[in-house]
PDB file of C-alpha atoms and ligand atoms in Angstrom:
ATOM      1  CA  MET Q   1     243.059-113.696 134.707  1.00 90.00           C
ATOM      2  CA  LEU Q   2     241.203-114.188 131.249  1.00 96.00           C
ATOM      3  CA  LEU Q   3     244.099-112.165 129.702  1.00 96.00           C
ATOM      4  CA  ASN Q   4     246.972-113.919 131.322  1.00 97.00           C
ATOM      5  CA  GLU Q   5     245.148-117.213 130.436  1.00 97.00           C
ATOM      6  CA  ILE Q   6     244.818-115.873 126.551  1.00 96.00           C
ATOM      7  CA  VAL Q   7     248.369-115.145 126.574  1.00 97.00           C
ATOM      8  CA  GLU Q   8     249.699-118.428 127.877  1.00 96.00           C
ATOM      9  CA  TYR Q   9     247.468-120.184 125.096  1.00 97.00           C
ATOM     10  CA  ASN Q  10     249.193-118.184 122.646  1.00 96.00           C
ATOM     11  CA  LYS Q  11     252.473-119.231 123.692  1.00 96.00           C
ATOM     12  CA  GLU Q  12     251.491-123.283 123.064  1.00 96.00           C
ATOM     13  CA  PHE Q  13     249.828-122.124 119.765  1.00 95.00           C
ATOM     14  CA  VAL Q  14     252.552-120.189 118.123  1.00 94.00           C
ATOM     15  CA  ASP Q  15     254.802-123.141 119.266  1.00 94.00           C
ATOM     16  CA  GLU Q  16     253.063-125.467 117.601  1.00 93.00           C
ATOM     17  CA  PHE Q  17     251.456-123.515 114.441  1.00 91.00           C
ATOM     18  CA  GLU Q  18     253.872-123.688 111.498  1.00 87.00           C
ATOM     19  CA  GLY Q  19     252.878-120.409 110.432  1.00 82.00           C
ATOM     20  CA  SER Q  20     251.085-119.221 106.902  1.00 83.00           C
ATOM     21  CA  LYS Q  21     251.416-116.747 103.955  1.00 87.00           C
ATOM     22  CA  LEU Q  22     247.751-116.072 103.249  1.00 90.00           C
ATOM     23  CA  SER Q  23     247.956-112.443 101.521  1.00 93.00           C
ATOM     24  CA  HIS Q  24     245.654-110.108 102.725  1.00 93.00           C
ATOM     25  CA  ILE Q  25     243.826-109.767  99.536  1.00 95.00           C
ATOM     26  CA  PRO Q  26     240.686-112.216  99.841  1.00 95.00           C
ATOM     27  CA  GLN Q  27     240.724-115.036  97.702  1.00 96.00           C
ATOM     28  CA  LYS Q  28     237.085-115.247  96.970  1.00 97.00           C
ATOM     29  CA  LYS Q  29     237.062-111.450  96.769  1.00 97.00           C
ATOM     30  CA  LEU Q  30     234.403-111.183  98.846  1.00 98.00           C
ATOM     31  CA  ALA Q  31     233.294-109.032 102.064  1.00 98.00           C
ATOM     32  CA  ILE Q  32     230.917-110.299 104.796  1.00 98.00           C
ATOM     33  CA  VAL Q  33     228.926-108.261 107.293  1.00 98.00           C
ATOM     34  CA  ALA Q  34     227.884-110.632 110.306  1.00 98.00           C
ATOM     35  CA  CYS Q  35     226.822-110.243 113.392  1.00 97.00           C
ATOM     36  CA  MET Q  36     229.267-110.499 116.591  1.00 97.00           C
ATOM     37  CA  ASP Q  37     227.066-113.522 118.314  1.00 97.00           C
ATOM     38  CA  THR Q  38     229.159-115.899 120.185  1.00 96.00           C
ATOM     39  CA  ARG Q  39     227.481-119.145 118.492  1.00 97.00           C
ATOM     40  CA  LEU Q  40     229.086-117.507 115.054  1.00 96.00           C
ATOM     41  CA  THR Q  41     232.640-117.760 116.521  1.00 94.00           C
ATOM     42  CA  ASP Q  42     235.149-120.341 115.898  1.00 94.00           C
ATOM     43  CA  GLY Q  43     234.846-120.342 112.468  1.00 94.00           C
ATOM     44  CA  PHE Q  44     231.114-121.145 112.582  1.00 97.00           C
ATOM     45  CA  LEU Q  45     229.915-118.717 110.509  1.00 97.00           C
ATOM     46  CA  GLU Q  46     232.873-119.492 107.948  1.00 97.00           C
ATOM     47  CA  LYS Q  47     232.651-123.362 107.983  1.00 96.00           C
ATOM     48  CA  ALA Q  48     229.080-123.232 107.282  1.00 97.00           C
ATOM     49  CA  MET Q  49     229.066-121.271 103.946  1.00 97.00           C
ATOM     50  CA  GLY Q  50     232.634-122.840 102.804  1.00 97.00           C
ATOM     51  CA  ILE Q  51     234.681-119.686 103.652  1.00 97.00           C
ATOM     52  CA  SER Q  52     238.548-120.256 104.334  1.00 95.00           C
ATOM     53  CA  ARG Q  53     240.982-118.461 106.136  1.00 95.00           C
ATOM     54  CA  GLY Q  54     242.027-115.988 103.500  1.00 95.00           C
ATOM     55  CA  ASP Q  55     238.864-116.120 101.289  1.00 97.00           C
ATOM     56  CA  ALA Q  56     237.094-112.814 102.768  1.00 97.00           C
ATOM     57  CA  LYS Q  57     236.655-109.694 104.345  1.00 97.00           C
ATOM     58  CA  ILE Q  58     234.688-110.315 107.519  1.00 97.00           C
ATOM     59  CA  ILE Q  59     233.157-107.320 109.796  1.00 97.00           C
ATOM     60  CA  LYS Q  60     231.280-108.109 112.223  1.00 97.00           C
ATOM     61  CA  ASN Q  61     229.344-106.104 115.049  1.00 96.00           C
ATOM     62  CA  ALA Q  62     226.132-105.842 117.450  1.00 96.00           C
ATOM     63  CA  GLY Q  63     223.202-107.183 115.026  1.00 96.00           C
ATOM     64  CA  ASN Q  64     225.004-106.710 111.919  1.00 97.00           C
ATOM     65  CA  ASN Q  65     223.900-103.126 111.556  1.00 95.00           C
ATOM     66  CA  VAL Q  66     225.227-101.042 108.738  1.00 94.00           C
ATOM     67  CA  LEU Q  67     223.946 -97.728 110.420  1.00 83.00           C
ATOM     68  CA  ASP Q  68     227.234 -97.584 111.363  1.00 75.00           C
ATOM     69  CA  ARG Q  69     229.400 -95.496 109.183  1.00 84.00           C
ATOM     70  CA  ASP Q  70     232.457 -97.522 110.176  1.00 92.00           C
ATOM     71  CA  VAL Q  71     230.912-100.457 108.533  1.00 96.00           C
ATOM     72  CA  ILE Q  72     230.245 -99.075 104.819  1.00 97.00           C
ATOM     73  CA  ARG Q  73     234.162 -97.837 105.174  1.00 97.00           C
ATOM     74  CA  SER Q  74     234.969-101.248 105.894  1.00 97.00           C
ATOM     75  CA  ILE Q  75     233.229-102.346 102.874  1.00 98.00           C
ATOM     76  CA  ALA Q  76     234.422 -99.685 101.061  1.00 97.00           C
ATOM     77  CA  ALA Q  77     237.943-100.565 102.102  1.00 97.00           C
ATOM     78  CA  ALA Q  78     237.286-104.465 101.259  1.00 97.00           C
ATOM     79  CA  ILE Q  79     236.129-103.023  97.669  1.00 98.00           C
ATOM     80  CA  PHE Q  80     238.449-100.348  96.768  1.00 98.00           C
ATOM     81  CA  ALA Q  81     241.501-101.183  98.624  1.00 97.00           C
ATOM     82  CA  LEU Q  82     241.544-104.980  99.135  1.00 96.00           C
ATOM     83  CA  GLY Q  83     239.573-106.229  95.591  1.00 95.00           C
ATOM     84  CA  SER Q  84     236.250-107.712  96.811  1.00 97.00           C
ATOM     85  CA  LYS Q  85     233.679-107.787  94.230  1.00 98.00           C
ATOM     86  CA  GLU Q  86     230.815-108.935  96.166  1.00 98.00           C
ATOM     87  CA  VAL Q  87     229.144-108.440  99.756  1.00 98.00           C
ATOM     88  CA  ILE Q  88     227.384-110.335 101.966  1.00 98.00           C
ATOM     89  CA  LEU Q  89     225.069-109.449 104.741  1.00 98.00           C
ATOM     90  CA  VAL Q  90     224.285-112.256 107.062  1.00 98.00           C
ATOM     91  CA  GLY Q  91     221.896-111.800 110.124  1.00 98.00           C
ATOM     92  CA  HIS Q  92     220.850-114.785 112.400  1.00 98.00           C
ATOM     93  CA  TYR Q  93     217.697-115.830 113.960  1.00 98.00           C
ATOM     94  CA  ASP Q  94     217.574-115.465 117.515  1.00 97.00           C
ATOM     95  CA  CYS Q  95     219.708-112.313 117.747  1.00 97.00           C
ATOM     96  CA  GLY Q  96     220.653-110.535 121.061  1.00 96.00           C
ATOM     97  CA  MET Q  97     219.909-107.193 119.462  1.00 96.00           C
ATOM     98  CA  SER Q  98     215.809-108.159 118.654  1.00 95.00           C
ATOM     99  CA  ASN Q  99     213.734-106.472 120.992  1.00 91.00           C
ATOM    100  CA  VAL Q 100     216.547-104.672 123.309  1.00 95.00           C
ATOM    101  CA  ASP Q 101     214.664-103.304 126.280  1.00 95.00           C
ATOM    102  CA  GLY Q 102     215.610 -99.749 126.339  1.00 95.00           C
ATOM    103  CA  GLU Q 103     214.477 -98.833 129.807  1.00 95.00           C
ATOM    104  CA  LYS Q 104     216.278-101.998 131.282  1.00 96.00           C
ATOM    105  CA  LEU Q 105     219.569-101.061 129.315  1.00 96.00           C
ATOM    106  CA  LYS Q 106     219.186 -97.674 130.898  1.00 96.00           C
ATOM    107  CA  SER Q 107     219.334 -98.397 134.398  1.00 96.00           C
ATOM    108  CA  ILE Q 108     221.967-101.024 133.826  1.00 97.00           C
ATOM    109  CA  MET Q 109     223.997 -97.919 132.165  1.00 97.00           C
ATOM    110  CA  LEU Q 110     223.257 -95.718 134.997  1.00 97.00           C
ATOM    111  CA  GLU Q 111     224.194 -98.485 137.834  1.00 97.00           C
ATOM    112  CA  ARG Q 112     227.288 -98.716 136.088  1.00 97.00           C
ATOM    113  CA  GLY Q 113     228.201 -95.215 136.261  1.00 98.00           C
ATOM    114  CA  ILE Q 114     227.315 -93.757 132.859  1.00 97.00           C
ATOM    115  CA  TYR Q 115     225.867 -90.034 133.757  1.00 97.00           C
ATOM    116  CA  PRO Q 116     222.060 -89.589 133.215  1.00 96.00           C
ATOM    117  CA  GLU Q 117     222.874 -86.275 130.418  1.00 97.00           C
ATOM    118  CA  GLU Q 118     225.186 -88.791 128.433  1.00 96.00           C
ATOM    119  CA  ILE Q 119     221.869 -91.016 128.147  1.00 96.00           C
ATOM    120  CA  ALA Q 120     219.435 -88.530 127.719  1.00 95.00           C
ATOM    121  CA  LYS Q 121     221.682 -87.464 124.308  1.00 96.00           C
ATOM    122  CA  ILE Q 122     220.745 -90.674 122.815  1.00 95.00           C
ATOM    123  CA  ASP Q 123     217.574 -92.610 121.656  1.00 95.00           C
ATOM    124  CA  ILE Q 124     218.933 -95.469 123.583  1.00 95.00           C
ATOM    125  CA  GLU Q 125     216.941 -98.271 121.622  1.00 94.00           C
ATOM    126  CA  ASP Q 126     218.086 -96.695 118.054  1.00 92.00           C
ATOM    127  CA  TRP Q 127     221.913 -96.149 119.419  1.00 92.00           C
ATOM    128  CA  ILE Q 128     222.121 -99.588 120.504  1.00 93.00           C
ATOM    129  CA  GLY Q 129     220.671-101.061 117.410  1.00 93.00           C
ATOM    130  CA  SER Q 130     218.078-102.716 118.395  1.00 96.00           C
ATOM    131  CA  ILE Q 131     215.816-104.556 115.878  1.00 95.00           C
ATOM    132  CA  ASP Q 132     212.304-105.566 115.376  1.00 94.00           C
ATOM    133  CA  SER Q 133     212.940-108.586 113.266  1.00 97.00           C
ATOM    134  CA  GLU Q 134     216.149-110.552 112.009  1.00 98.00           C
ATOM    135  CA  GLU Q 135     214.808-110.618 108.464  1.00 98.00           C
ATOM    136  CA  SER Q 136     213.808-107.183 107.803  1.00 97.00           C
ATOM    137  CA  ASN Q 137     217.225-105.778 109.504  1.00 97.00           C
ATOM    138  CA  VAL Q 138     219.085-108.088 106.689  1.00 98.00           C
ATOM    139  CA  ILE Q 139     216.625-106.383 104.124  1.00 98.00           C
ATOM    140  CA  ASN Q 140     217.009-102.889 105.291  1.00 97.00           C
ATOM    141  CA  GLY Q 141     220.802-103.635 105.670  1.00 97.00           C
ATOM    142  CA  VAL Q 142     221.353-104.619 102.128  1.00 98.00           C
ATOM    143  CA  ASN Q 143     219.322-101.657 100.872  1.00 97.00           C
ATOM    144  CA  LYS Q 144     221.862 -99.181 103.116  1.00 96.00           C
ATOM    145  CA  ILE Q 145     225.193-101.032 101.529  1.00 97.00           C
ATOM    146  CA  LYS Q 146     223.187-100.737  98.023  1.00 97.00           C
ATOM    147  CA  SER Q 147     221.952 -97.240  98.363  1.00 96.00           C
ATOM    148  CA  SER Q 148     225.280 -95.675  99.741  1.00 95.00           C
ATOM    149  CA  PRO Q 149     226.791 -93.168  97.415  1.00 95.00           C
ATOM    150  CA  LEU Q 150     230.372 -94.733  98.390  1.00 95.00           C
ATOM    151  CA  ILE Q 151     229.605 -98.145  97.226  1.00 96.00           C
ATOM    152  CA  PRO Q 152     229.865 -98.849  93.433  1.00 97.00           C
ATOM    153  CA  ASP Q 153     226.376-100.338  91.630  1.00 96.00           C
ATOM    154  CA  ASP Q 154     228.264-103.334  89.991  1.00 97.00           C
ATOM    155  CA  VAL Q 155     228.720-104.850  93.421  1.00 98.00           C
ATOM    156  CA  PRO Q 156     225.995-107.427  93.938  1.00 98.00           C
ATOM    157  CA  VAL Q 157     225.170-107.108  97.653  1.00 98.00           C
ATOM    158  CA  HIS Q 158     223.369-110.438  99.195  1.00 98.00           C
ATOM    159  CA  GLY Q 159     221.191-110.964 102.007  1.00 98.00           C
ATOM    160  CA  LEU Q 160     221.203-114.359 104.261  1.00 98.00           C
ATOM    161  CA  ILE Q 161     219.620-115.430 107.344  1.00 98.00           C
ATOM    162  CA  MET Q 162     221.524-118.307 109.318  1.00 98.00           C
ATOM    163  CA  ASP Q 163     220.166-120.386 111.757  1.00 98.00           C
ATOM    164  CA  PRO Q 164     222.883-120.206 114.869  1.00 97.00           C
ATOM    165  CA  ILE Q 165     221.963-123.813 115.895  1.00 96.00           C
ATOM    166  CA  THR Q 166     222.326-125.656 112.348  1.00 97.00           C
ATOM    167  CA  GLY Q 167     224.168-123.349 110.521  1.00 97.00           C
ATOM    168  CA  LYS Q 168     221.419-123.392 107.580  1.00 98.00           C
ATOM    169  CA  VAL Q 169     221.610-120.276 105.317  1.00 98.00           C
ATOM    170  CA  ASP Q 170     218.430-119.018 103.592  1.00 98.00           C
ATOM    171  CA  ILE Q 171     218.761-116.201 100.390  1.00 98.00           C
ATOM    172  CA  LEU Q 172     216.344-113.126 101.649  1.00 98.00           C
ATOM    173  CA  VAL Q 173     218.264-111.026  99.094  1.00 98.00           C
ATOM    174  CA  ASN Q 174     219.748-112.246  95.974  1.00 98.00           C
ATOM    175  CA  GLY Q 175     222.015-109.117  94.693  1.00 97.00           C
ATOM    176  CA  TYR Q 176     222.636-110.798  91.210  1.00 96.00           C
TER     177      TYR Q 176
HETATM  178 ZN1  LIG J 201     223.083-111.324 116.576  1.00 85.74          ZN
END
C-alpha cells in the first residue's frame, strides 16, 4: 500500500534529517502560483527559479488556475498575514489541463458513480479549468489577480511560463 510505504519512508527520513528552524515568513517575500504538474515536483520548479526552502509561499492547483476564490485567499494570506510583496504566476507548456475533453471527462465521472444530475449542474470544461493556451491562461490569471479588489495595487504580479522538460522560464508579464 502506497500510504504504508510513505509512512515507512518517513520514519527513516526523520531519523536522518537533523531538522531545521525556518520561519513561516517567506524570506524572498514572494508568493508563487503554479500548476500541480508532476514534473514540477521534487523542488523542480523551485530549483529552476533559485527558490530555496523557506523562501516563498507556493500555491498549486490544476492548471495554475486563479478562478478559484481559494487562490485569491491564499495570495491575500501570503501578502497580508505573511509579508509577501510580490506574486509570480507560473504556467508551463504541455499542461494536462490544456484542451480537456469535457465529454470524455463526463463519461469517466459517470462510470465512477458521480450522479448525472450533479454533472448537469456544472459547465464541465469551465469547472475543471480546461485551458485553450498555456500562455493566455497565465496572462488571464495575472489580470485576474491584479483586478481582484482584495489584492493591493502596489504588489507586482508577474507571469512566467516554464518548459517542464528543461525548466527554462520566459516572462509573459513583467509586473514592475
Ligand atoms: Zn499543468
